Amino acid sequence: DPFKLGHKSLAVNLSDMAAMGAVPRWITLAITLPKDKSQNNLTWLQAFARGFFALADRYQVELIGGNTTSGPLNICVQIIGEVLRNKALKRSNAQPNDDIWVSGQLGNAALALAHLKQQLILSNDALEICLPALHTPVARVELGCRLIDLAHSAIDISDGLLADLGHILSSSNLAAVIQLESVPHSWVWNHYASHPQALEWLLSGGDDYELCFTAPEVKREKIQFLSKELAIPLTRIGKMLQGEGLSIVNSAGRVIEHTKKGYDHFLS
């Protein structure tokens, strides 16, 4: 669906801005389209543009340049934003004893993809929750901006919680522990919790585009207030620690072995 593709092409870039606490301002767009003498390209572009510019208008982002050419379909979006000097949220600034938080719910997009790959069959009610998470994700731009002076570090969850939290750990030279039962998910994931791939969909599936951030304990009350103010669930799932590595612990205190961290841009 080119409308949904137009939305997602911009949403994933807006999510990068959100993770830095930046206000998105400008975008460039380059598209390569197959040669087609019929109206197919025009019809496709019109639908793509509706999805793309609906989101651009919502966040008051201006298209300032780009290119179009012929060839295999390829879409390249670049985004530029603004943040006050020395205020940007970084992956490298997490501190020992920081709480680890995530926004929204995880795993819905991965469940939708599993349905499309025929790895499972979702009900219509489940698809109403999961397909929008995959095709038209929400960029947490306002949340990211409001986390400045509350959070020490942040990242958007595009490749999977374990992979992206792992980037914070490596950049900050720290370890972490997360409580499996605290990771927020929908009733759809609960329904498939016994499936062999359930943990992979929740922890490593990616395409969530929620924010994962770390913040000191003294900011808990303010973050909980922010959650209510923005009507965005913010869930505390773990702790930053001295050392190396990421541990997943269940309600019994047992460490869960899970080798797949998430999408790898070079190996997947």
Tab-separated table of C-alpha atoms in Angstrom:
chain	number	residue	atom	x	y	z
A	1	ASP	CA	0.000	0.000	0.000
A	2	PRO	CA	1.833	3.182	-1.155
A	3	PHE	CA	-0.124	5.405	1.276
A	4	LYS	CA	1.102	3.368	4.248
A	5	LEU	CA	4.599	3.219	2.757
A	6	GLY	CA	4.617	7.010	2.471
A	7	HIS	CA	3.605	7.288	6.128
A	8	LYS	CA	6.186	4.812	7.356
A	9	SER	CA	9.006	6.263	5.231
A	10	LEU	CA	8.705	9.493	7.180
A	11	ALA	CA	7.642	8.036	10.534
A	12	VAL	CA	10.846	6.037	10.963
A	13	ASN	CA	12.898	9.210	10.447
A	14	LEU	CA	10.725	11.197	12.836
A	15	SER	CA	11.364	8.455	15.381
A	16	ASP	CA	15.111	9.093	15.095
A	17	MET	CA	14.478	12.751	15.909
A	18	ALA	CA	12.302	11.777	18.868
A	19	ALA	CA	15.061	9.615	20.315
A	20	MET	CA	17.366	12.649	20.426
A	21	GLY	CA	14.762	15.010	21.847
A	22	ALA	CA	14.975	17.033	18.640
A	23	VAL	CA	12.251	18.976	16.845
A	24	PRO	CA	12.037	17.769	13.208
A	25	ARG	CA	12.229	20.627	10.706
A	26	TRP	CA	13.233	19.640	7.176
A	27	ILE	CA	13.357	16.553	4.966
A	28	THR	CA	14.774	15.553	1.612
A	29	LEU	CA	13.219	12.773	-0.453
A	30	ALA	CA	14.795	10.791	-3.286
A	31	ILE	CA	12.749	8.168	-5.134
A	32	THR	CA	13.768	5.723	-7.833
A	33	LEU	CA	10.802	4.277	-9.761
A	34	PRO	CA	10.644	1.560	-12.414
A	35	LYS	CA	9.986	2.834	-15.947
A	36	ASP	CA	6.262	2.557	-16.662
A	37	LYS	CA	4.485	4.171	-19.605
A	38	SER	CA	1.059	3.634	-18.019
A	39	GLN	CA	-0.515	5.627	-15.194
A	40	ASN	CA	0.752	3.172	-12.583
A	41	ASN	CA	3.653	5.332	-11.428
A	42	LEU	CA	1.459	8.443	-11.170
A	43	THR	CA	-1.223	6.609	-9.210
A	44	TRP	CA	1.402	5.072	-6.933
A	45	LEU	CA	3.107	8.440	-6.347
A	46	GLN	CA	-0.166	10.185	-5.538
A	47	ALA	CA	-1.005	7.621	-2.862
A	48	PHE	CA	2.559	7.649	-1.507
A	49	ALA	CA	2.517	11.454	-1.324
A	50	ARG	CA	-0.776	11.501	0.564
A	51	GLY	CA	0.669	9.275	3.264
A	52	PHE	CA	3.993	11.112	3.352
A	53	PHE	CA	2.661	14.679	3.448
A	54	ALA	CA	-0.155	13.920	5.871
A	55	LEU	CA	2.528	13.095	8.431
A	56	ALA	CA	4.789	15.967	7.325
A	57	ASP	CA	1.941	18.423	7.813
A	58	ARG	CA	1.134	16.965	11.218
A	59	TYR	CA	4.657	17.658	12.461
A	60	GLN	CA	5.156	20.833	10.384
A	61	VAL	CA	8.119	19.356	8.534
A	62	GLU	CA	9.051	20.894	5.180
A	63	LEU	CA	10.314	19.062	2.098
A	64	ILE	CA	13.330	21.093	0.938
A	65	GLY	CA	14.825	18.947	-1.823
A	66	GLY	CA	15.565	15.527	-3.222
A	67	ASN	CA	15.532	13.721	-6.559
A	68	THR	CA	13.533	11.349	-8.776
A	69	THR	CA	14.966	8.873	-11.247
A	70	SER	CA	14.165	5.551	-12.925
A	71	GLY	CA	15.271	2.106	-11.831
A	72	PRO	CA	14.332	-0.483	-9.185
A	73	LEU	CA	12.085	0.995	-6.499
A	74	ASN	CA	14.170	2.790	-3.875
A	75	ILE	CA	13.148	5.427	-1.340
A	76	CYS	CA	15.660	7.563	0.557
A	77	VAL	CA	14.521	10.045	3.193
A	78	GLN	CA	16.846	12.322	5.129
A	79	ILE	CA	15.647	14.410	8.038
A	80	ILE	CA	17.088	17.443	9.806
A	81	GLY	CA	15.997	18.719	13.190
A	82	GLU	CA	16.905	21.143	15.942
A	83	VAL	CA	17.740	20.734	19.603
A	84	LEU	CA	19.281	23.148	22.072
A	85	ARG	CA	23.063	22.951	22.327
A	86	ASN	CA	24.218	20.270	24.788
A	87	LYS	CA	20.633	19.129	25.391
A	88	ALA	CA	20.343	16.287	22.881
A	89	LEU	CA	19.546	12.858	24.289
A	90	LYS	CA	22.426	10.493	23.540
A	91	ARG	CA	22.956	6.764	23.724
A	92	SER	CA	26.231	7.345	25.534
A	93	ASN	CA	24.983	9.164	28.623
A	94	ALA	CA	23.220	6.429	30.608
A	95	GLN	CA	24.278	6.277	34.259
A	96	PRO	CA	24.572	3.396	36.746
A	97	ASN	CA	21.310	2.846	38.660
A	98	ASP	CA	19.246	4.596	35.989
A	99	ASP	CA	15.768	3.179	35.524
A	100	ILE	CA	15.076	1.765	32.059
A	101	TRP	CA	11.755	2.861	30.541
A	102	VAL	CA	9.864	2.120	27.337
A	103	SER	CA	6.883	3.841	25.787
A	104	GLY	CA	3.777	2.159	24.439
A	105	GLN	CA	3.624	-1.575	23.778
A	106	LEU	CA	6.176	-3.849	22.142
A	107	GLY	CA	5.707	-6.825	19.851
A	108	ASN	CA	2.587	-5.830	17.910
A	109	ALA	CA	4.438	-5.039	14.679
A	110	ALA	CA	6.362	-8.309	14.888
A	111	LEU	CA	3.109	-10.202	15.371
A	112	ALA	CA	1.649	-8.524	12.280
A	113	LEU	CA	4.708	-9.501	10.253
A	114	ALA	CA	4.479	-13.069	11.512
A	115	HIS	CA	0.848	-13.115	10.357
A	116	LEU	CA	1.829	-11.826	6.905
A	117	LYS	CA	4.520	-14.530	6.724
A	118	GLN	CA	1.863	-17.109	7.698
A	119	GLN	CA	3.742	-18.082	10.849
A	120	LEU	CA	0.473	-17.620	12.759
A	121	ILE	CA	-3.061	-16.457	12.052
A	122	LEU	CA	-4.324	-13.353	13.844
A	123	SER	CA	-8.003	-12.666	14.401
A	124	ASN	CA	-9.599	-9.546	12.940
A	125	ASP	CA	-9.554	-7.913	16.393
A	126	ALA	CA	-5.853	-8.673	16.727
A	127	LEU	CA	-5.107	-7.371	13.228
A	128	GLU	CA	-6.779	-4.060	14.102
A	129	ILE	CA	-4.102	-3.626	16.763
A	130	CYS	CA	-1.075	-5.171	15.072
A	131	LEU	CA	-1.256	-4.081	11.431
A	132	PRO	CA	-1.280	-0.329	12.207
A	133	ALA	CA	1.747	-0.863	14.464
A	134	LEU	CA	3.595	-2.356	11.491
A	135	HIS	CA	2.384	-0.151	8.641
A	136	THR	CA	1.653	3.234	10.254
A	137	PRO	CA	3.785	3.515	13.426
A	138	VAL	CA	3.512	6.522	15.727
A	139	ALA	CA	6.624	8.660	16.129
A	140	ARG	CA	6.984	9.783	19.767
A	141	VAL	CA	8.256	13.257	18.851
A	142	GLU	CA	6.551	15.195	21.641
A	143	LEU	CA	7.611	12.628	24.218
A	144	GLY	CA	11.226	12.853	23.079
A	145	CYS	CA	11.243	16.625	23.403
A	146	ARG	CA	9.719	16.432	26.887
A	147	LEU	CA	12.323	13.908	28.041
A	148	ILE	CA	15.101	16.478	27.825
A	149	ASP	CA	16.232	17.215	31.411
A	150	LEU	CA	14.389	14.065	32.568
A	151	ALA	CA	16.245	11.270	30.781
A	152	HIS	CA	19.977	10.609	30.591
A	153	SER	CA	19.857	8.579	27.365
A	154	ALA	CA	17.384	7.379	24.747
A	155	ILE	CA	17.002	5.370	21.554
A	156	ASP	CA	14.074	4.392	19.356
A	157	ILE	CA	13.210	0.705	19.149
A	158	SER	CA	13.509	-0.089	15.463
A	159	ASP	CA	15.572	-3.290	15.480
A	160	GLY	CA	14.197	-4.829	18.692
A	161	LEU	CA	14.369	-3.937	22.391
A	162	LEU	CA	17.426	-6.081	23.125
A	163	ALA	CA	19.376	-4.821	20.115
A	164	ASP	CA	18.598	-1.149	20.649
A	165	LEU	CA	19.011	-1.169	24.428
A	166	GLY	CA	22.279	-2.955	23.661
A	167	HIS	CA	23.414	0.135	21.732
A	168	ILE	CA	22.885	2.225	24.868
A	169	LEU	CA	24.859	-0.290	26.922
A	170	SER	CA	27.814	-0.366	24.539
A	171	SER	CA	27.859	3.411	24.085
A	172	SER	CA	27.616	4.043	27.832
A	173	ASN	CA	29.915	1.154	28.860
A	174	LEU	CA	27.315	-0.262	31.237
A	175	ALA	CA	25.296	-3.412	31.904
A	176	ALA	CA	21.567	-3.788	32.468
A	177	VAL	CA	18.906	-6.113	33.787
A	178	ILE	CA	15.313	-6.097	32.566
A	179	GLN	CA	12.300	-7.762	34.153
A	180	LEU	CA	10.516	-9.848	31.519
A	181	GLU	CA	7.081	-9.467	33.121
A	182	SER	CA	7.446	-5.671	33.079
A	183	VAL	CA	7.949	-5.380	29.309
A	184	PRO	CA	4.657	-3.854	28.069
A	185	HIS	CA	2.663	-5.770	25.474
A	186	SER	CA	-0.890	-6.122	24.211
A	187	TRP	CA	-3.432	-8.857	24.866
A	188	VAL	CA	-2.520	-10.209	21.432
A	189	TRP	CA	0.964	-11.162	22.604
A	190	ASN	CA	-0.526	-12.660	25.769
A	191	HIS	CA	-2.615	-14.925	23.556
A	192	TYR	CA	0.532	-16.255	21.874
A	193	ALA	CA	2.829	-16.198	24.921
A	194	SER	CA	3.337	-19.974	24.744
A	195	HIS	CA	4.398	-19.875	21.088
A	196	PRO	CA	8.073	-20.847	20.518
A	197	GLN	CA	8.741	-17.444	18.924
A	198	ALA	CA	6.844	-15.359	21.478
A	199	LEU	CA	9.943	-13.952	23.208
A	200	GLU	CA	11.505	-13.165	19.840
A	201	TRP	CA	8.448	-11.175	18.764
A	202	LEU	CA	8.399	-9.237	22.031
A	203	LEU	CA	12.100	-8.612	22.634
A	204	SER	CA	13.715	-8.811	19.215
A	205	GLY	CA	11.007	-8.275	16.620
A	206	GLY	CA	11.609	-4.577	16.038
A	207	ASP	CA	9.542	-2.112	13.998
A	208	ASP	CA	8.027	-0.849	17.266
A	209	TYR	CA	9.391	2.711	16.977
A	210	GLU	CA	8.704	3.258	20.650
A	211	LEU	CA	11.288	5.027	22.795
A	212	CYS	CA	13.572	3.244	25.223
A	213	PHE	CA	15.200	5.659	27.660
A	214	THR	CA	17.080	5.706	30.949
A	215	ALA	CA	16.510	8.153	33.768
A	216	PRO	CA	17.523	8.545	37.427
A	217	GLU	CA	15.215	7.273	40.154
A	218	VAL	CA	14.498	10.818	41.347
A	219	LYS	CA	12.699	11.497	38.040
A	220	ARG	CA	10.167	8.666	38.422
A	221	GLU	CA	7.310	10.853	39.618
A	222	LYS	CA	7.826	13.420	36.863
A	223	ILE	CA	7.977	10.698	34.207
A	224	GLN	CA	4.774	9.135	35.534
A	225	PHE	CA	3.118	12.565	35.432
A	226	LEU	CA	4.354	13.041	31.852
A	227	SER	CA	2.852	9.683	30.924
A	228	LYS	CA	-0.568	10.841	32.134
A	229	GLU	CA	-0.230	14.274	30.549
A	230	LEU	CA	0.638	12.909	27.096
A	231	ALA	CA	-1.633	9.837	27.454
A	232	ILE	CA	1.309	7.610	26.494
A	233	PRO	CA	2.021	4.526	28.616
A	234	LEU	CA	5.549	4.736	30.030
A	235	THR	CA	6.719	1.556	31.737
A	236	ARG	CA	9.754	0.981	33.927
A	237	ILE	CA	11.263	-2.350	32.847
A	238	GLY	CA	14.721	-2.568	34.422
A	239	LYS	CA	17.911	-1.020	35.705
A	240	MET	CA	21.296	0.114	34.431
A	241	LEU	CA	24.267	-1.465	36.225
A	242	GLN	CA	28.021	-1.313	36.363
A	243	GLY	CA	29.735	-3.911	34.187
A	244	GLU	CA	28.888	-5.514	30.865
A	245	GLY	CA	26.004	-7.480	29.377
A	246	LEU	CA	22.210	-7.506	29.348
A	247	SER	CA	20.254	-9.953	31.535
A	248	ILE	CA	16.570	-10.840	31.213
A	249	VAL	CA	15.022	-12.044	34.466
A	250	ASN	CA	11.591	-13.647	34.946
A	251	SER	CA	9.270	-13.251	37.929
A	252	ALA	CA	11.040	-16.102	39.743
A	253	GLY	CA	14.375	-14.309	39.439
A	254	ARG	CA	15.668	-16.773	36.871
A	255	VAL	CA	17.790	-15.483	33.981
A	256	ILE	CA	16.155	-16.156	30.615
A	257	GLU	CA	18.459	-17.200	27.791
A	258	HIS	CA	17.601	-15.430	24.558
A	259	THR	CA	20.248	-15.331	21.862
A	260	LYS	CA	18.483	-13.350	19.113
A	261	LYS	CA	18.937	-9.674	19.898
A	262	GLY	CA	17.146	-8.166	16.888
A	263	TYR	CA	17.502	-7.158	13.275
A	264	ASP	CA	21.073	-6.878	12.000
A	265	HIS	CA	21.410	-4.469	9.067
A	266	PHE	CA	24.454	-6.299	7.729
A	267	LEU	CA	23.638	-9.948	8.422
A	268	SER	CA	19.839	-10.168	8.152
